[in-house]
Coordinates of C-alpha atoms and ligand atoms in Angstrom, one line a residue:
M5 CA 1.2 22.4 -5.2
T6 CA 2.4 26.0 -4.4
K7 CA 5.0 27.0 -3.7
I8 CA 6.2 26.7 -0.4
R9 CA 7.2 29.1 2.0
E10 CA 8.8 27.9 4.7
D11 CA 9.1 30.6 6.8
D12 CA 5.6 30.6 7.1
T13 CA 3.2 29.2 9.7
I14 CA 1.2 26.2 8.2
A15 CA -2.3 24.8 9.3
A16 CA -4.7 21.7 9.0
I17 CA -6.8 19.5 10.3
S18 CA -5.6 16.3 11.0
T19 CA -7.4 13.8 11.9
P20 CA -10.2 12.1 9.6
L21 CA -13.6 14.9 9.6
G22 CA -16.9 12.1 10.5
A23 CA -18.0 10.9 14.0
G24 CA -15.2 10.2 16.3
G25 CA -14.4 11.2 19.8
I26 CA -11.3 13.8 18.7
G27 CA -10.6 15.9 16.6
I28 CA -6.8 17.9 15.7
V29 CA -5.8 21.3 14.3
R30 CA -2.3 21.4 13.8
M31 CA 0.1 24.0 13.0
S32 CA 4.4 24.6 12.0
G33 CA 6.3 27.0 12.1
P34 CA 7.2 29.9 13.7
L35 CA 3.9 31.5 14.8
A36 CA 2.5 28.8 16.1
L37 CA 3.1 29.7 19.6
D38 CA 1.9 33.0 19.6
I39 CA -1.4 32.0 18.0
L40 CA -2.0 30.1 20.5
K41 CA -1.5 31.9 23.4
K42 CA -3.8 34.0 21.8
L43 CA -6.7 31.6 21.6
F44 CA -6.1 29.4 24.4
S45 CA -6.9 29.6 28.0
P46 CA -5.1 26.9 30.1
S47 CA -7.0 26.2 33.3
A48 CA -3.7 25.9 35.5
H49 CA -2.8 30.0 35.9
H50 CA 1.0 29.7 36.1
C51 CA 1.1 27.6 32.5
R52 CA 4.2 28.1 30.7
F53 CA 3.7 26.1 27.8
K54 CA 7.1 24.5 28.9
S55 CA 8.3 22.3 25.3
H56 CA 6.4 18.9 24.9
T57 CA 3.7 19.0 27.3
L58 CA 0.1 19.1 27.9
Y59 CA -2.2 21.5 28.8
H60 CA -5.6 21.6 29.4
G61 CA -7.3 24.6 29.0
I62 CA -10.5 26.3 26.8
I63 CA -10.4 27.6 23.2
R64 CA -11.9 30.7 22.2
N65 CA -12.3 33.0 19.3
P66 CA -10.7 36.2 21.6
E67 CA -13.2 39.2 18.6
Q68 CA -16.2 38.2 20.1
D69 CA -15.1 36.3 23.5
Q70 CA -16.8 33.2 22.8
I71 CA -16.2 29.4 24.1
V72 CA -15.1 27.6 21.2
D73 CA -14.4 24.2 22.9
E74 CA -12.7 22.7 25.7
A75 CA -9.2 21.5 24.8
L76 CA -6.1 19.8 25.6
C77 CA -2.6 21.9 24.2
V78 CA 0.8 20.9 23.2
F79 CA 3.4 23.2 22.1
M80 CA 6.8 21.2 20.8
K81 CA 9.6 23.2 20.5
A82 CA 11.9 23.2 17.2
P83 CA 13.7 20.5 16.6
K84 CA 12.4 17.8 18.5
T85 CA 9.1 17.6 16.0
Y86 CA 7.8 16.3 13.0
T87 CA 9.0 19.1 11.1
R88 CA 11.5 20.1 12.9
E89 CA 9.3 23.4 13.6
D90 CA 7.2 24.7 15.8
I91 CA 4.4 22.7 16.5
V92 CA 1.1 22.9 18.0
E93 CA -1.6 20.5 18.3
I94 CA -5.2 21.4 19.2
Q95 CA -7.4 18.1 21.2
C96 CA -11.0 19.5 20.3
H97 CA -13.9 17.4 20.0
A98 CA -14.1 16.2 16.9
G99 CA -17.5 18.1 15.5
Y100 CA -16.6 19.4 11.7
S101 CA -18.0 22.9 13.2
I102 CA -15.7 22.9 16.2
L103 CA -12.2 21.8 14.2
R104 CA -13.2 24.7 11.0
Q105 CA -13.9 27.2 13.2
I106 CA -10.4 26.4 15.4
L107 CA -8.6 26.2 11.8
E108 CA -10.4 29.7 10.7
L109 CA -9.0 31.5 14.2
C110 CA -5.4 30.0 13.5
I111 CA -5.3 31.1 9.7
R112 CA -7.0 34.9 10.9
H113 CA -4.1 35.2 13.4
G114 CA -1.1 34.4 11.4
A115 CA -1.3 30.9 10.0
R116 CA -1.7 29.7 6.4
L117 CA -4.2 26.3 5.5
A118 CA -1.2 23.5 4.4
E119 CA -1.1 21.9 1.3
P120 CA -2.2 18.1 1.3
G121 CA 0.8 16.1 2.5
E122 CA 2.5 19.7 3.8
F123 CA 3.6 18.9 7.5
T124 CA 6.0 15.7 5.5
K125 CA 7.1 17.4 3.1
R126 CA 8.8 20.1 5.5
A127 CA 10.0 16.6 7.1
F128 CA 11.3 15.9 4.6
L129 CA 12.6 20.0 3.1
N130 CA 13.8 20.4 7.1
G131 CA 16.2 17.0 7.2
R132 CA 14.4 14.6 9.4
I133 CA 13.2 12.6 6.7
D134 CA 14.4 11.3 3.4
L135 CA 12.1 10.2 0.3
I136 CA 11.6 7.2 1.5
Q137 CA 11.0 7.5 4.7
A138 CA 8.0 10.4 3.5
E139 CA 6.4 7.9 0.8
A140 CA 6.6 5.1 4.2
V141 CA 4.1 7.7 5.6
L142 CA 1.5 8.0 2.8
D143 CA 1.6 3.7 3.3
L144 CA 1.3 4.2 7.0
T145 CA -2.1 6.6 6.4
S146 CA -3.5 4.9 3.6
A147 CA -2.8 0.9 4.6
Q148 CA -6.3 -1.0 4.6
A149 CA -3.8 -4.8 5.8
S150 CA -1.5 -5.0 8.1
G151 CA 1.1 -6.4 5.5
L152 CA 2.2 -2.4 3.8
S153 CA 1.4 -1.1 7.7
H154 CA 4.1 -3.5 8.4
M155 CA 6.1 -2.5 6.2
G156 CA 5.1 1.4 6.6
A157 CA 6.1 1.2 9.5
R158 CA 10.3 -0.4 9.1
A159 CA 10.7 2.0 6.3
V160 CA 10.0 5.0 8.8
K161 CA 12.5 3.6 10.4
G162 CA 15.0 3.6 7.9
E163 CA 15.3 0.7 6.8
L164 CA 15.0 0.5 3.7
S165 CA 17.1 3.9 3.2
K166 CA 20.0 2.7 4.9
R167 CA 19.4 -1.0 2.1
I168 CA 20.0 1.8 -0.5
R169 CA 22.7 3.8 1.6
S170 CA 24.4 1.0 1.2
I171 CA 24.3 0.3 -1.8
R172 CA 25.3 3.9 -2.5
K173 CA 27.9 3.6 -0.5
G174 CA 29.5 0.6 -2.6
L175 CA 28.8 2.2 -6.1
V176 CA 30.8 5.5 -4.6
G177 CA 34.1 3.4 -3.2
C178 CA 33.8 1.2 -7.3
L179 CA 34.0 5.1 -8.2
A180 CA 36.5 6.4 -5.8
A181 CA 39.0 3.5 -7.0
L182 CA 38.5 3.8 -11.5
E183 CA 38.5 7.5 -11.1
V184 CA 42.3 7.0 -8.9
A185 CA 42.5 4.2 -11.7
I186 CA 42.2 6.9 -14.5
D187 CA 44.0 9.9 -12.5
Y188 CA 47.1 7.3 -12.5
P189 CA 46.7 5.4 -14.9
E190 CA 50.5 4.1 -14.5
E191 CA 50.9 3.6 -10.6
D192 CA 49.7 0.2 -9.0
H193 CA 46.4 1.4 -6.3
E194 CA 46.2 0.6 -3.4
I195 CA 43.0 1.7 -2.9
L196 CA 40.8 -1.4 -4.8
D197 CA 42.3 -3.4 -7.9
Q198 CA 39.9 -4.6 -11.0
A199 CA 39.1 -7.7 -8.6
D200 CA 37.5 -5.7 -6.1
I201 CA 35.9 -3.3 -7.9
K202 CA 34.1 -5.9 -9.2
R203 CA 32.9 -7.9 -6.5
I204 CA 32.0 -5.3 -4.8
L205 CA 29.7 -4.7 -7.6
E206 CA 28.6 -7.3 -7.8
K207 CA 27.9 -7.9 -4.3
E208 CA 27.0 -4.7 -2.5
V209 CA 25.8 -3.0 -5.8
I210 CA 24.1 -5.4 -7.7
E211 CA 22.5 -8.3 -5.6
P212 CA 20.8 -5.7 -2.6
L213 CA 19.9 -4.3 -5.2
Q214 CA 18.3 -6.9 -7.1
T215 CA 16.9 -8.8 -4.0
L216 CA 15.4 -5.1 -3.5
I217 CA 13.5 -5.5 -7.3
R218 CA 11.9 -8.9 -6.4
A219 CA 10.5 -7.9 -2.2
F220 CA 8.7 -4.6 -4.3
D221 CA 7.5 -8.0 -6.5
R222 CA 6.5 -9.6 -3.7
S223 CA 5.5 -7.2 -1.9
K224 CA 2.2 -6.1 -5.2
I225 CA -0.4 -7.9 -3.2
H226 CA -0.3 -5.6 0.2
R227 CA 0.3 -3.0 -1.1
F228 CA -2.0 -2.3 -3.8
G229 CA -4.8 -5.6 -2.9
A230 CA -6.4 -8.4 -4.9
G231 CA -9.4 -8.6 -6.3
V232 CA -11.0 -12.5 -6.1
L233 CA -14.0 -12.7 -8.2
L234 CA -16.7 -14.9 -7.1
V235 CA -17.8 -16.8 -10.7
G236 CA -21.2 -20.0 -10.6
R237 CA -24.2 -20.8 -11.7
P238 CA -26.5 -18.9 -10.0
N239 CA -27.9 -20.3 -6.3
A240 CA -24.6 -22.2 -6.1
G241 CA -24.1 -20.3 -2.6
K242 CA -21.8 -17.2 -4.1
S243 CA -23.4 -14.2 -1.6
S244 CA -23.5 -17.0 0.9
L245 CA -19.5 -17.1 1.0
L246 CA -19.0 -13.8 0.6
N247 CA -20.9 -13.2 3.8
A248 CA -19.9 -15.4 5.7
L249 CA -16.0 -15.1 4.1
S250 CA -16.8 -11.0 5.3
C251 CA -18.5 -11.9 8.8
E252 CA -20.9 -9.8 6.8
D253 CA -24.4 -9.4 5.7
K254 CA -23.3 -7.6 2.5
A255 CA -24.9 -9.7 0.0
I256 CA -28.6 -10.6 0.0
V257 CA -28.8 -14.6 -0.1
T258 CA -32.2 -16.2 -1.6
E259 CA -33.3 -19.4 -3.3
I260 CA -34.0 -17.9 -5.7
P261 CA -32.0 -17.9 -8.3
G262 CA -30.7 -14.7 -9.8
T263 CA -30.7 -12.6 -7.0
T264 CA -27.5 -11.3 -7.0
R265 CA -27.5 -8.8 -10.1
D266 CA -24.8 -6.6 -9.3
I267 CA -21.3 -6.9 -8.4
V268 CA -21.1 -6.9 -4.7
E269 CA -17.8 -5.9 -3.0
A270 CA -16.0 -7.3 0.7
R271 CA -12.8 -6.3 2.1
I272 CA -10.8 -8.7 3.6
E273 CA -7.5 -8.9 5.2
I274 CA -5.9 -12.5 4.5
G275 CA -1.9 -13.0 4.8
G276 CA -2.2 -9.4 5.8
A277 CA -3.2 -8.0 2.6
C278 CA -6.1 -6.3 1.6
I279 CA -8.7 -8.3 -0.1
T280 CA -11.6 -7.1 -2.2
L281 CA -14.2 -10.0 -2.8
L282 CA -16.2 -9.7 -5.5
D283 CA -19.7 -11.3 -5.2
T284 CA -21.8 -11.6 -9.3
A285 CA -24.1 -12.4 -10.9
G286 CA -24.8 -16.7 -11.6
I287 CA -23.5 -17.2 -15.5
R288 CA -26.3 -19.3 -16.8
H289 CA -27.0 -21.2 -20.3
E290 CA -30.1 -19.2 -21.3
P291 CA -29.8 -15.8 -18.9
D292 CA -32.7 -13.6 -18.7
P293 CA -31.5 -9.9 -20.0
I294 CA -30.5 -7.7 -16.9
E295 CA -28.5 -11.7 -15.5
A296 CA -27.0 -11.0 -18.7
M297 CA -26.2 -7.7 -18.2
G298 CA -24.8 -9.0 -14.5
I299 CA -22.7 -11.5 -16.8
G300 CA -21.4 -8.9 -19.1
K301 CA -20.2 -7.3 -16.1
I302 CA -18.6 -10.1 -15.2
R303 CA -16.6 -9.9 -18.0
Q304 CA -15.5 -6.9 -18.1
L305 CA -14.1 -7.0 -14.4
A306 CA -12.7 -10.4 -15.0
P307 CA -9.7 -9.2 -16.9
T308 CA -8.4 -7.2 -14.1
A309 CA -9.0 -10.5 -10.8
N310 CA -6.0 -11.7 -9.7
L311 CA -7.9 -15.2 -9.1
F312 CA -11.4 -16.4 -9.4
L313 CA -13.4 -18.1 -7.0
W314 CA -15.6 -20.8 -8.6
L315 CA -18.6 -22.2 -7.1
L316 CA -20.2 -25.5 -7.7
D317 CA -23.1 -26.7 -5.5
I318 CA -21.9 -30.3 -4.2
S319 CA -25.6 -31.7 -4.1
K320 CA -25.8 -30.9 -7.6
D321 CA -24.8 -32.8 -11.2
F322 CA -22.2 -31.1 -13.3
N323 CA -24.7 -29.0 -16.0
D324 CA -24.9 -26.4 -19.4
S325 CA -25.0 -22.9 -16.9
D326 CA -21.7 -24.7 -14.9
E327 CA -20.4 -24.9 -18.1
A328 CA -21.1 -21.6 -19.3
V329 CA -19.0 -20.8 -16.2
L330 CA -16.4 -23.0 -17.5
D331 CA -16.4 -21.0 -20.9
M332 CA -15.9 -17.8 -19.4
I333 CA -13.1 -18.7 -17.6
K334 CA -11.0 -20.1 -19.6
S335 CA -11.4 -17.7 -21.7
F336 CA -9.7 -15.7 -19.3
D337 CA -6.8 -18.5 -19.0
H338 CA -4.2 -16.3 -17.7
I339 CA -5.9 -15.7 -14.1
P340 CA -5.4 -19.0 -11.0
V341 CA -8.8 -20.6 -10.2
I342 CA -10.1 -22.1 -6.5
I343 CA -13.1 -24.6 -7.4
V344 CA -15.0 -24.4 -4.3
F345 CA -17.2 -27.7 -4.1
N346 CA -20.5 -25.8 -1.3
K347 CA -23.6 -27.1 0.2
V348 CA -21.0 -29.8 2.0
D349 CA -24.2 -30.2 4.2
K350 CA -26.6 -31.1 2.6
I351 CA -24.7 -34.5 2.1
E352 CA -24.3 -36.7 4.7
I353 CA -21.0 -38.7 3.5
G354 CA -18.6 -39.0 1.0
H355 CA -17.6 -35.6 -0.2
K356 CA -14.7 -36.6 -1.6
A357 CA -15.8 -38.9 -4.0
L358 CA -18.2 -36.7 -5.4
A359 CA -15.6 -33.9 -5.6
R360 CA -14.1 -35.5 -7.9
R361 CA -16.7 -37.4 -9.5
L362 CA -17.8 -33.2 -10.5
L363 CA -13.3 -33.0 -11.0
E364 CA -13.2 -35.3 -13.8
K365 CA -16.5 -33.9 -15.8
I366 CA -14.6 -30.7 -15.1
T367 CA -11.4 -31.6 -16.2
A368 CA -13.0 -33.2 -19.4
H369 CA -14.3 -30.0 -20.5
H370 CA -10.5 -28.3 -19.9
E371 CA -7.8 -30.0 -19.0
K372 CA -5.6 -27.7 -17.9
L373 CA -7.3 -27.3 -14.9
V374 CA -6.3 -30.8 -13.1
D375 CA -4.2 -29.3 -11.4
T376 CA -6.2 -26.0 -10.1
P377 CA -7.1 -26.6 -5.8
Y378 CA -10.3 -27.6 -5.3
C379 CA -11.7 -27.5 -1.5
L380 CA -15.0 -28.1 -0.4
V381 CA -17.3 -26.0 2.1
S382 CA -20.6 -24.9 3.8
A383 CA -21.1 -21.0 3.4
K384 CA -23.9 -21.7 5.3
R385 CA -22.7 -23.6 8.5
H386 CA -19.4 -22.0 8.0
S387 CA -17.3 -25.1 7.2
G388 CA -14.1 -25.1 5.4
L389 CA -13.1 -21.5 5.5
D390 CA -9.8 -21.9 7.4
Q391 CA -8.9 -24.1 4.7
L392 CA -9.9 -22.1 1.3
Q393 CA -8.9 -18.8 3.0
K394 CA -4.7 -20.8 3.2
S395 CA -5.8 -21.6 -0.2
I396 CA -6.5 -17.9 -1.7
C397 CA -3.1 -16.8 0.4
E398 CA -1.2 -19.8 -0.9
I399 CA -2.1 -19.0 -4.2
L400 CA -2.6 -15.4 -4.4
L401 CA 1.5 -14.5 -1.7
G402 CA 2.9 -17.8 -2.5
T403 CA 3.4 -20.5 -0.1
E404 CA 6.0 -19.0 1.7
A405 CA 3.4 -15.8 2.6
R406 CA 5.9 -14.0 4.9
I407 CA 5.2 -10.3 3.8
P408 CA 8.9 -8.7 3.2
D409 CA 10.1 -6.6 5.9
V410 CA 11.2 -4.0 3.9
A411 CA 9.8 -3.4 -0.3
P412 CA 10.3 -0.6 -2.3
N413 CA 7.4 1.3 -4.5
L414 CA 6.4 1.6 -7.2
R415 CA 9.0 4.7 -8.1
Q416 CA 11.3 3.1 -6.0
K417 CA 11.9 0.5 -7.9
E418 CA 11.9 1.9 -11.5
I419 CA 15.1 4.0 -10.3
L420 CA 16.2 0.9 -8.7
E421 CA 15.7 -0.9 -12.0
K422 CA 17.7 2.0 -13.6
T423 CA 20.3 2.1 -11.4
L424 CA 20.9 -1.7 -11.3
I425 CA 20.6 -2.0 -15.4
L426 CA 24.1 1.0 -15.0
S427 CA 25.8 -1.6 -12.7
H428 CA 25.0 -4.3 -14.8
Q429 CA 27.0 -2.0 -17.6
A430 CA 29.7 -0.7 -15.0
L431 CA 30.3 -4.5 -14.3
Q432 CA 30.7 -5.9 -17.8
G433 CA 32.4 -3.2 -19.1
L434 CA 35.3 -3.7 -17.0
I435 CA 35.1 -7.5 -17.2
G436 CA 35.5 -6.8 -20.8
G437 CA 38.5 -4.8 -19.8
L438 CA 36.9 -1.2 -21.3
S439 CA 39.5 1.9 -20.5
P440 CA 37.8 3.2 -16.6
E441 CA 35.9 5.9 -18.2
I442 CA 33.4 4.6 -18.8
P443 CA 32.3 2.0 -16.2
A444 CA 33.1 5.1 -13.5
M445 CA 30.0 7.4 -16.4
D446 CA 27.9 4.1 -15.9
I447 CA 28.2 4.5 -12.6
R448 CA 28.1 7.7 -11.4
Q449 CA 24.5 8.0 -13.6
A450 CA 23.2 5.4 -11.7
L451 CA 24.9 7.3 -8.1
D452 CA 22.5 10.2 -9.9
H453 CA 19.2 7.7 -10.1
L454 CA 19.8 5.6 -6.8
S455 CA 20.0 9.6 -5.0
E456 CA 16.3 10.5 -6.1
T457 CA 15.4 7.3 -4.3
T458 CA 16.3 8.8 -0.6
G459 CA 15.1 12.3 -2.5
E460 CA 18.8 13.9 -2.3
F461 CA 18.2 14.4 -6.2
V462 CA 15.0 15.1 -6.9
T463 CA 13.2 17.6 -8.9
E464 CA 10.4 19.9 -7.7
D465 CA 7.4 17.4 -9.6
V466 CA 8.7 14.5 -8.4
L467 CA 7.9 16.1 -4.7
E468 CA 5.0 17.3 -6.2
Q469 CA 3.5 13.9 -7.5
I470 CA 4.5 12.5 -4.6
F471 CA 3.2 14.8 -1.9
S472 CA 0.1 15.6 -3.1
R473 CA -1.2 12.1 -2.5
F474 CA -0.9 12.7 0.5
C475 CA -4.3 13.9 3.0
L476 CA -4.5 17.3 4.1
G477 CA -3.6 17.8 7.5
K478 CA 0.0 15.6 7.3
Ligands
GDP7 N1 -27.8 -26.4 2.4 C1 -26.6 -25.0 2.1 N2 -27.8 -24.3 1.4 C2 -26.5 -22.8 1.1 C3 -25.2 -22.8 1.5 N3 -25.0 -21.4 0.6 C4 -25.8 -21.3 -0.3 N4 -27.0 -21.5 0.4 C5 -28.5 -21.6 0.3 O1 -28.3 -21.7 -1.4 C6 -29.2 -20.6 -2.2 C7 -28.9 -19.6 -2.7 O2 -27.7 -19.0 -2.4 P1 -26.5 -17.7 -2.6 O3 -25.8 -17.6 -1.8 O4 -28.2 -16.7 -3.2 O5 -26.4 -18.4 -3.7 P2 -26.1 -17.2 -5.5 O6 -27.3 -16.8 -6.1 O7 -24.4 -18.1 -5.9 O8 -25.0 -16.4 -4.9 C8 -29.7 -19.6 -0.1 O9 -31.0 -20.5 0.0 C9 -28.3 -20.0 0.6 O10 -28.9 -20.7 1.3 C10 -24.5 -24.2 1.9 O11 -23.4 -23.8 2.2 N5 -25.5 -24.9 2.2
MG8 MG1 -25.9 -14.6 -5.5

């Protein structure tokens, strides 16, 4: 990313490219309105470009006096804008050629192409949002499922920043008291005594830090999604189940065993998290060469999976191929499993007894699966899927699958961990009766780390890393 000159005017297409109704070209900076005036002929003759008011008109190429598009334009005067600079948005039709022509006109008349994330970076540099809020904007623009957008929306509002500020306040209070103790060691201090400092460190610093770090762990699946691998012998109904769960017709389903050879993916949302279902080749005792390659792919993918759904045909007995599946599952012992007895529609009665009998055989081969949850479904009739989704949710997100309201991202969590270690160290120092200089040093360092979360103290490298992950136009 090039070094930003904050006094220039930037422009970008701010809506995704592709077929759509409308597209938006956005400009931010001191020339935004002047450029708009050169390109835009408002329908209303008395148009004075009042701030935050939408005007209808035509965008023209002034050199060739050519109409580019009919548009709605808005000028937003600084500082009540996203970047705290003057902003112009030109809403036109979404065709790429139109958007590009308008962007080129903006650039020809004095703007420069924005870097990825530069609008948000300006909002940060101009003090409208802190770094946590800026990163939350990134979450909001990339969220595939409701969990991340829920956390993102709260962080954009400043709720995570508020928690961090409160921890900072605790640390600052302790440091101030320790500094008084360093400067005036002989006197009794009114501000905070040792017991107060310890209590604040514990209750207002360490505990809230631990809560936030735990929230990161709880939010991991919401943030990064999860991979669920469907495994089972050929014809167990894996592809049918992928289609049923995703309500799509993604994978080919036939009665011919060995139809699926490549991995087929489908995304679904469970408990607010984005889950990638991966349909795989059937595993059998003696695979043909192509099936064997498919099974090789499963082995490659398996270590990254968060969960196996092991499909069995409830109407069939446990055989060598099921045993081959079990061997594969056994070799990834740390990955949880849900046993899915499929095709219950083929059996009139006694599903549970049949399932139990199969379970006995499974556990006779692998005792560890004794407490493994199981579900009875019919992928064909779409029955039992709610219960299956519930089990998936419980395993991936826990029984109390509430989406955390605030949770740090990985960068912030790593900083919080460093802050926690130093705060602990300070507390131990105080308990151990060290002279106040030493815990004060720890707290000062903890504060330095903490300020990297909100961005009061942050290097250009870190900023570049963060904002380069944004898309153009945000
Ligand atoms: N009766 C019944 N047939 C099913 C069910 N699920 C799949 N099948 C059939 O079983 C065959 C194999 O299904 P498929 O999904 O391709 O199995 P895969 O090889 O495990 O991917 C197809 O003929 C499906 O129509 C089910 O729940 N009930
Ligand atoms: Mg298949």
